Coordinates of C-alpha atoms in Angstrom, one line a residue:
X5 CA 11.1 -41.1 -21.4
X6 CA 9.8 -44.2 -19.6
X7 CA 6.4 -43.1 -18.2
X8 CA 4.6 -45.5 -15.7
X9 CA 1.0 -46.5 -16.0
X10 CA -1.4 -43.8 -15.0
X11 CA -2.1 -40.1 -15.8
X12 CA 0.7 -37.8 -16.9
X13 CA 1.2 -34.2 -18.0
X14 CA 3.9 -33.0 -20.5
X15 CA 5.0 -29.4 -20.4
X16 CA 7.1 -27.6 -23.1
X17 CA 8.6 -24.2 -22.7
X18 CA 10.5 -22.0 -25.3
X19 CA 13.4 -20.5 -23.2
X20 CA 13.7 -17.6 -25.5
X21 CA 10.1 -16.4 -25.7
X22 CA 8.7 -18.1 -22.6
X23 CA 5.9 -19.6 -24.8
X24 CA 4.5 -22.6 -23.0
X25 CA 2.3 -25.6 -23.7
X26 CA 0.9 -28.5 -21.8
X27 CA -0.9 -31.7 -22.8
X28 CA -2.1 -34.5 -20.5
X29 CA -2.6 -38.2 -21.2
X30 CA -2.9 -41.6 -19.6
X31 CA -0.7 -44.8 -19.9
X32 CA -2.8 -47.9 -19.9
X33 CA -1.8 -51.5 -19.4
X34 CA -2.5 -52.2 -23.0
X35 CA 0.2 -49.7 -24.0
X36 CA 3.0 -51.5 -22.1
X37 CA 6.2 -51.2 -24.2
X38 CA 4.6 -49.0 -26.8
X39 CA 5.5 -45.5 -27.9
X40 CA 2.8 -42.9 -27.3
X41 CA 3.0 -39.8 -29.6
X42 CA 1.8 -36.4 -28.4
X43 CA 1.9 -32.9 -29.9
X44 CA 2.4 -29.9 -27.6
X45 CA 1.2 -26.5 -29.0
X46 CA 3.2 -23.6 -27.6
X47 CA 0.9 -20.7 -26.7
X48 CA 1.4 -17.2 -25.3
X49 CA 1.6 -17.6 -21.5
X50 CA 0.1 -15.1 -19.1
X51 CA 3.2 -13.1 -18.4
X52 CA 2.9 -10.4 -15.7
X53 CA 4.7 -8.4 -13.1
X54 CA 3.7 -7.4 -9.6
X55 CA 5.5 -4.1 -9.3
X56 CA 4.3 -3.1 -5.8
X57 CA 3.5 -5.1 -2.7
X58 CA -0.2 -5.9 -2.4
X59 CA -0.9 -6.0 -6.2
X60 CA -3.4 -8.4 -7.6
X61 CA -3.5 -9.0 -11.4
X62 CA -6.6 -10.4 -13.1
X63 CA -6.7 -12.9 -16.0
X64 CA -9.6 -14.9 -17.6
X65 CA -10.2 -18.1 -19.4
X66 CA -13.4 -19.8 -20.7
X67 CA -14.4 -23.3 -19.8
X68 CA -17.4 -25.4 -18.9
X69 CA -18.8 -27.1 -15.8
X70 CA -17.2 -30.5 -15.4
X71 CA -14.0 -29.6 -17.1
X72 CA -10.8 -30.6 -15.4
X73 CA -8.5 -27.5 -14.9
X74 CA -5.0 -26.8 -13.9
X75 CA -4.0 -23.2 -13.1
X76 CA -0.3 -22.5 -12.4
X77 CA 1.4 -19.4 -11.3
X78 CA 5.2 -19.8 -11.7
X79 CA 7.9 -17.4 -10.7
X80 CA 9.6 -16.0 -13.8
X81 CA 11.8 -12.9 -14.3
X82 CA 9.9 -10.6 -16.6
X83 CA 9.8 -7.0 -17.7
X84 CA 13.1 -6.1 -16.0
X85 CA 11.9 -7.5 -12.7
X86 CA 13.3 -10.5 -10.9
X87 CA 11.2 -13.6 -10.4
X88 CA 8.3 -13.4 -7.9
X89 CA 9.7 -15.2 -4.8
X90 CA 6.4 -16.9 -3.7
X91 CA 3.5 -16.8 -6.1
X92 CA -0.1 -17.3 -4.9
X93 CA -3.0 -18.1 -7.3
X94 CA -6.7 -17.8 -6.8
X95 CA -9.5 -18.9 -9.2
X96 CA -13.1 -17.5 -9.2
X97 CA -16.3 -18.8 -10.9
X98 CA -18.1 -16.8 -13.6
X99 CA -20.6 -15.5 -11.1
X100 CA -17.7 -14.1 -9.0
X101 CA -17.8 -16.7 -6.2
X102 CA -14.6 -18.2 -5.0
X103 CA -13.5 -21.6 -6.5
X104 CA -10.1 -22.2 -4.9
X105 CA -6.6 -21.1 -4.3
X106 CA -3.1 -22.6 -4.0
X107 CA 0.3 -21.5 -2.6
X108 CA 3.1 -24.0 -3.1
X109 CA 1.8 -27.2 -4.8
X110 CA 3.7 -26.4 -8.0
X111 CA 7.1 -27.0 -6.3
X112 CA 9.8 -24.5 -5.6
X113 CA 7.2 -22.2 -4.0
X114 CA 5.2 -22.1 -7.3
X115 CA 1.4 -22.3 -7.2
X116 CA -0.7 -25.0 -8.8
X117 CA -4.5 -25.1 -8.5
X118 CA -6.1 -28.3 -9.8
X119 CA -9.9 -29.0 -9.7
X120 CA -13.1 -29.6 -11.5
X121 CA -15.1 -26.6 -12.7
X122 CA -18.7 -26.2 -11.3
X123 CA -19.9 -23.4 -13.6
X124 CA -19.7 -22.7 -17.3
X125 CA -18.4 -19.4 -18.7
X126 CA -15.5 -17.0 -18.1
X127 CA -13.4 -17.8 -15.0
X128 CA -11.1 -15.3 -13.4
X129 CA -7.6 -16.0 -12.2
X130 CA -5.9 -13.8 -9.6
X131 CA -2.1 -13.6 -9.8
X132 CA -0.7 -12.4 -6.6
X133 CA 2.0 -13.2 -4.0
X134 CA 1.8 -15.1 -0.8
X135 CA 0.3 -12.8 1.9
X136 CA 0.5 -10.1 -0.9
X137 CA 4.0 -9.5 0.5
X138 CA 6.3 -9.7 -2.6
X139 CA 7.0 -8.2 -6.0
X140 CA 8.4 -9.7 -9.2
X141 CA 7.6 -11.4 -12.4
X142 CA 5.3 -14.4 -12.9
X143 CA 3.7 -16.6 -15.6
X144 CA 0.1 -17.9 -15.5
X145 CA -0.6 -21.2 -17.3
X146 CA -4.1 -22.6 -17.7
X147 CA -4.8 -26.2 -18.9
X148 CA -8.4 -27.3 -19.5
X149 CA -9.0 -31.1 -20.0
X150 CA -5.3 -31.6 -20.7
X151 CA -4.9 -28.8 -23.3
X152 CA -3.3 -25.5 -22.7
X153 CA -5.5 -22.4 -23.3
X154 CA -4.4 -18.8 -23.5
X155 CA -5.3 -16.7 -20.5
X156 CA -6.4 -13.2 -21.4
X157 CA -6.3 -10.0 -19.4
X158 CA -9.5 -9.2 -17.6
X159 CA -11.8 -7.3 -20.0
X160 CA -13.4 -4.9 -17.6
X161 CA -14.0 -1.2 -17.5
X162 CA -11.5 1.7 -17.5
X163 CA -10.9 4.2 -14.6
X164 CA -9.1 7.4 -15.5
X165 CA -8.6 10.8 -13.9
X166 CA -6.2 13.5 -12.8
X167 CA -4.3 13.9 -9.6
X168 CA -4.3 17.5 -8.4
X169 CA -2.5 19.4 -5.6
X170 CA -4.6 20.6 -2.7
X171 CA -5.5 23.8 -4.7
X172 CA -7.5 21.5 -7.0
X173 CA -5.8 23.0 -10.1
X174 CA -2.2 22.1 -10.2
X175 CA -1.6 18.6 -11.7
X176 CA 0.8 16.1 -10.0
X177 CA 3.0 14.3 -12.5
X178 CA 4.9 11.1 -11.8
X179 CA 2.7 10.2 -8.8
X180 CA 1.7 6.6 -8.0
X181 CA -2.0 5.9 -8.0
X182 CA -3.3 2.7 -6.3
X183 CA -6.7 1.4 -7.4
X184 CA -8.5 -1.4 -5.7
X185 CA -11.9 -3.1 -6.0
X186 CA -13.8 -5.1 -3.4
X187 CA -16.1 -7.3 -5.5
X188 CA -15.4 -11.0 -6.1
X189 CA -11.9 -11.4 -7.6
X190 CA -10.5 -8.2 -6.1
X191 CA -8.2 -6.1 -8.3
X192 CA -5.3 -4.1 -6.8
X193 CA -3.3 -2.1 -9.5
X194 CA -0.7 0.6 -9.4
X195 CA 0.0 3.1 -12.1
X196 CA 1.8 6.5 -12.4
X197 CA 0.4 9.8 -13.6
X198 CA 1.9 11.3 -16.8
X199 CA 3.2 14.8 -17.2
X200 CA -0.3 16.2 -17.1
X201 CA -1.2 14.3 -13.9
X202 CA -3.4 11.8 -15.8
X203 CA -3.7 8.2 -14.8
X204 CA -5.5 5.3 -16.5
X205 CA -6.3 1.8 -15.2
X206 CA -7.9 -0.8 -17.6
X207 CA -9.5 -4.2 -16.9
X208 CA -11.3 -3.0 -13.8
X209 CA -14.1 -5.3 -12.6
X210 CA -17.7 -4.0 -12.4
X211 CA -18.7 -2.5 -9.1
X212 CA -17.4 -0.2 -6.5
X213 CA -13.8 1.0 -6.6
X214 CA -11.4 3.2 -4.6
X215 CA -8.3 5.0 -5.7
X216 CA -5.7 6.9 -3.8
X217 CA -2.5 8.8 -4.7
X218 CA 0.3 7.6 -2.5
X219 CA -2.2 7.5 0.4
X220 CA -2.4 11.3 0.4
X221 CA -5.7 11.7 -1.4
X222 CA -8.5 9.4 -2.5
X223 CA -11.5 9.0 -4.7
X224 CA -14.3 6.4 -5.0
X225 CA -16.6 5.4 -7.8
X226 CA -18.4 2.6 -9.6
X227 CA -17.9 0.8 -12.9
X228 CA -21.5 -0.1 -13.9
X229 CA -20.8 -2.2 -17.1
X230 CA -18.0 -3.8 -19.1
X231 CA -16.1 -1.3 -21.3
X232 CA -17.5 1.6 -19.4
X233 CA -15.0 4.4 -18.6
X234 CA -15.3 6.1 -15.2
X235 CA -13.5 9.4 -14.4
X236 CA -12.2 9.6 -10.8
X237 CA -10.1 12.7 -10.2
X238 CA -8.1 12.8 -7.0
X239 CA -7.4 16.0 -5.1
X240 CA -4.8 15.9 -2.4
X241 CA -5.6 17.5 0.9
X242 CA -5.1 21.2 1.3
X243 CA -2.0 21.9 3.4
X244 CA 0.2 24.7 4.6
X245 CA 3.1 25.6 6.8
X246 CA 3.4 26.6 10.5
X247 CA 6.7 28.2 11.5
X248 CA 7.9 30.5 14.2
X249 CA 10.5 31.2 16.9
X250 CA 10.7 29.8 20.4
X251 CA 12.2 32.2 23.0
X252 CA 12.9 32.2 26.7
X253 CA 11.0 34.6 28.9
X254 CA 14.0 36.8 29.0
X255 CA 13.7 37.3 25.2
X256 CA 16.6 35.2 23.9
X257 CA 16.1 32.4 21.4
X258 CA 15.6 28.9 22.7
X259 CA 17.8 26.7 20.5
X260 CA 17.4 22.9 20.0
X261 CA 14.2 22.6 22.0
X262 CA 11.2 20.4 21.2
X263 CA 8.1 21.8 19.5
X264 CA 4.8 19.9 19.0
X265 CA 1.8 20.6 16.8
X266 CA -1.3 18.5 17.4
X267 CA -5.0 18.4 16.7
X268 CA -7.4 16.4 14.6
X269 CA -5.4 14.3 12.2
X270 CA -2.0 15.5 13.2
X271 CA 0.5 14.9 16.0
X272 CA 4.1 15.8 15.0
X273 CA 7.3 17.0 16.6
X274 CA 10.1 19.2 15.4
X275 CA 13.2 20.8 17.0
X276 CA 14.3 24.4 16.9
X277 CA 17.5 25.3 15.1
X278 CA 20.4 27.4 16.6
X279 CA 18.2 30.5 16.2
X280 CA 15.2 29.0 17.9
X281 CA 13.3 28.6 14.7
X282 CA 11.0 25.7 13.9
X283 CA 8.9 24.7 10.8
X284 CA 6.1 22.2 10.2
X285 CA 5.2 21.6 6.6
X286 CA 2.3 19.7 5.1
X287 CA 0.0 20.8 7.9
X288 CA -3.7 20.2 7.1
X289 CA -5.9 23.2 6.4
X290 CA -9.1 23.6 8.5
X291 CA -8.7 22.0 11.9
X292 CA -7.9 24.0 15.1
X293 CA -4.4 23.1 16.2
X294 CA -2.2 23.6 19.2
X295 CA 1.5 24.5 19.0
X296 CA 3.4 23.5 22.2
X297 CA 7.0 24.4 23.0
X298 CA 8.9 22.5 25.7
X299 CA 11.5 24.1 28.0
X300 CA 14.9 22.6 27.2
X301 CA 15.8 22.3 30.9
X302 CA 12.6 20.7 32.1
X303 CA 10.2 18.7 29.9
X304 CA 7.3 19.3 32.4
X305 CA 7.4 23.0 31.5
X306 CA 5.8 24.1 28.2
X307 CA 3.8 26.8 26.7
X308 CA 0.8 26.3 24.4
X309 CA -0.6 28.5 21.6
X310 CA -4.1 27.2 20.9
X311 CA -6.6 27.9 18.1
X312 CA -4.0 27.9 15.3
X313 CA -5.9 27.4 12.0
X314 CA -4.7 27.4 8.4
X315 CA -7.4 28.7 6.1
X316 CA -6.0 28.2 2.6
X317 CA -3.8 25.8 0.6
X318 CA -0.2 27.0 0.6
X319 CA -0.6 29.4 3.5
X320 CA 2.3 30.0 5.9
X321 CA 1.3 30.9 9.4
X322 CA 3.9 32.3 11.9
X323 CA 3.4 31.2 15.5
X324 CA 6.0 32.5 18.0
X325 CA 6.1 30.9 21.4
X326 CA 7.6 32.3 24.6
X327 CA 8.5 29.7 27.2
X328 CA 7.5 30.0 30.9
X329 CA 10.1 31.8 33.0
X330 CA 12.3 29.8 35.3
X331 CA 14.4 30.9 38.2
X332 CA 16.5 29.4 41.0
X333 CA 14.9 29.4 44.5
X334 CA 17.5 29.4 47.3
X335 CA 16.0 28.1 50.6
X336 CA 17.4 28.7 54.1
X337 CA 16.0 26.5 56.9
X338 CA 16.0 27.9 60.4
X339 CA 15.4 26.3 63.7
X340 CA 12.8 27.7 66.1
X341 CA 15.4 29.8 67.8
X342 CA 16.3 31.4 64.5
X343 CA 19.6 29.5 64.0
X344 CA 20.4 27.9 60.7
X345 CA 19.6 24.1 60.3
X346 CA 21.9 22.0 58.2
X347 CA 20.8 18.6 56.7
X348 CA 17.0 19.2 56.4
X349 CA 15.1 17.6 53.5
X350 CA 13.6 20.3 51.3
X351 CA 10.7 19.7 48.8
X352 CA 9.0 22.1 46.4
X353 CA 5.6 22.2 44.8
X354 CA 5.3 24.5 41.8
X355 CA 2.9 25.5 38.9
X356 CA 4.0 22.5 36.8
X357 CA 3.7 19.9 39.5
X358 CA 0.8 19.2 41.9
X359 CA 3.0 17.2 44.2
X360 CA 6.1 17.9 46.4
X361 CA 9.3 16.8 44.7

């Protein structure tokens, strides 16, 4: 190819293995008309997959202060996942401070960070998506002073543990666990528990961490040193069931009427079935709750049962509710002489309304 005077970069990719290599050079005036020979070494690229929205993968490379660096995150189908629609790359210094980031400078929404390093040592690359809003495969490529280097997975600590039901004993298999850290190049990783409810996340940066199981339960901890293993078991909240029947004051079931349970940490609605029966599952154990049933003919009429408390995991509590009685009031308006008056406006104030309507 005819390359103009100035700096250039050559990139070679093996379409079968996705191995990649880059080399940079400069065409000078003295080389006009000459052939410049270069060798590109294909290296293992940093292939990865963001399987869930919000994930942040960590990679490392070693270089020195003053080195010129290019860090690219390109969209690439990988691991059975389609290509990441909009990559976003971040680079951190060896001391954990932020060096820079890029969104779309690589073309076609690919990311390309270019700069001069200010510290020597192991630098961290964060592979993520723009606004952490997408999933898919990607490739991290690092070039230092014009030569491709191999990015390595972050060599941090290990966090492992079991996820248990609210009873603290029964393991939860095939449950997604999301782990995040808050120090420097923040890691966000998702893994699934095995048949014994065990999960393991490797490459965790040193410092504080938090894990949760599908946002139902959580655990926190600290990875003090590289290669340390931290056990963080997660126990889901203790929950039970509230069920019962809603009936009219005359004793017949109230079908297809609204029922509410509310209190600290919960505010949910259900509807009775044809037999007037309702059920709330996954109700937290401990707080004092109120069950409220609404009259199907007038939403301003309801009956509360207060002080409903579940005391143990898996408990089923029956709470029956009897609705307030209603009746038809027939009004006859008379004149002062006792004769009937037709056409008068009639208003009523009752126990459910403090005003005349």
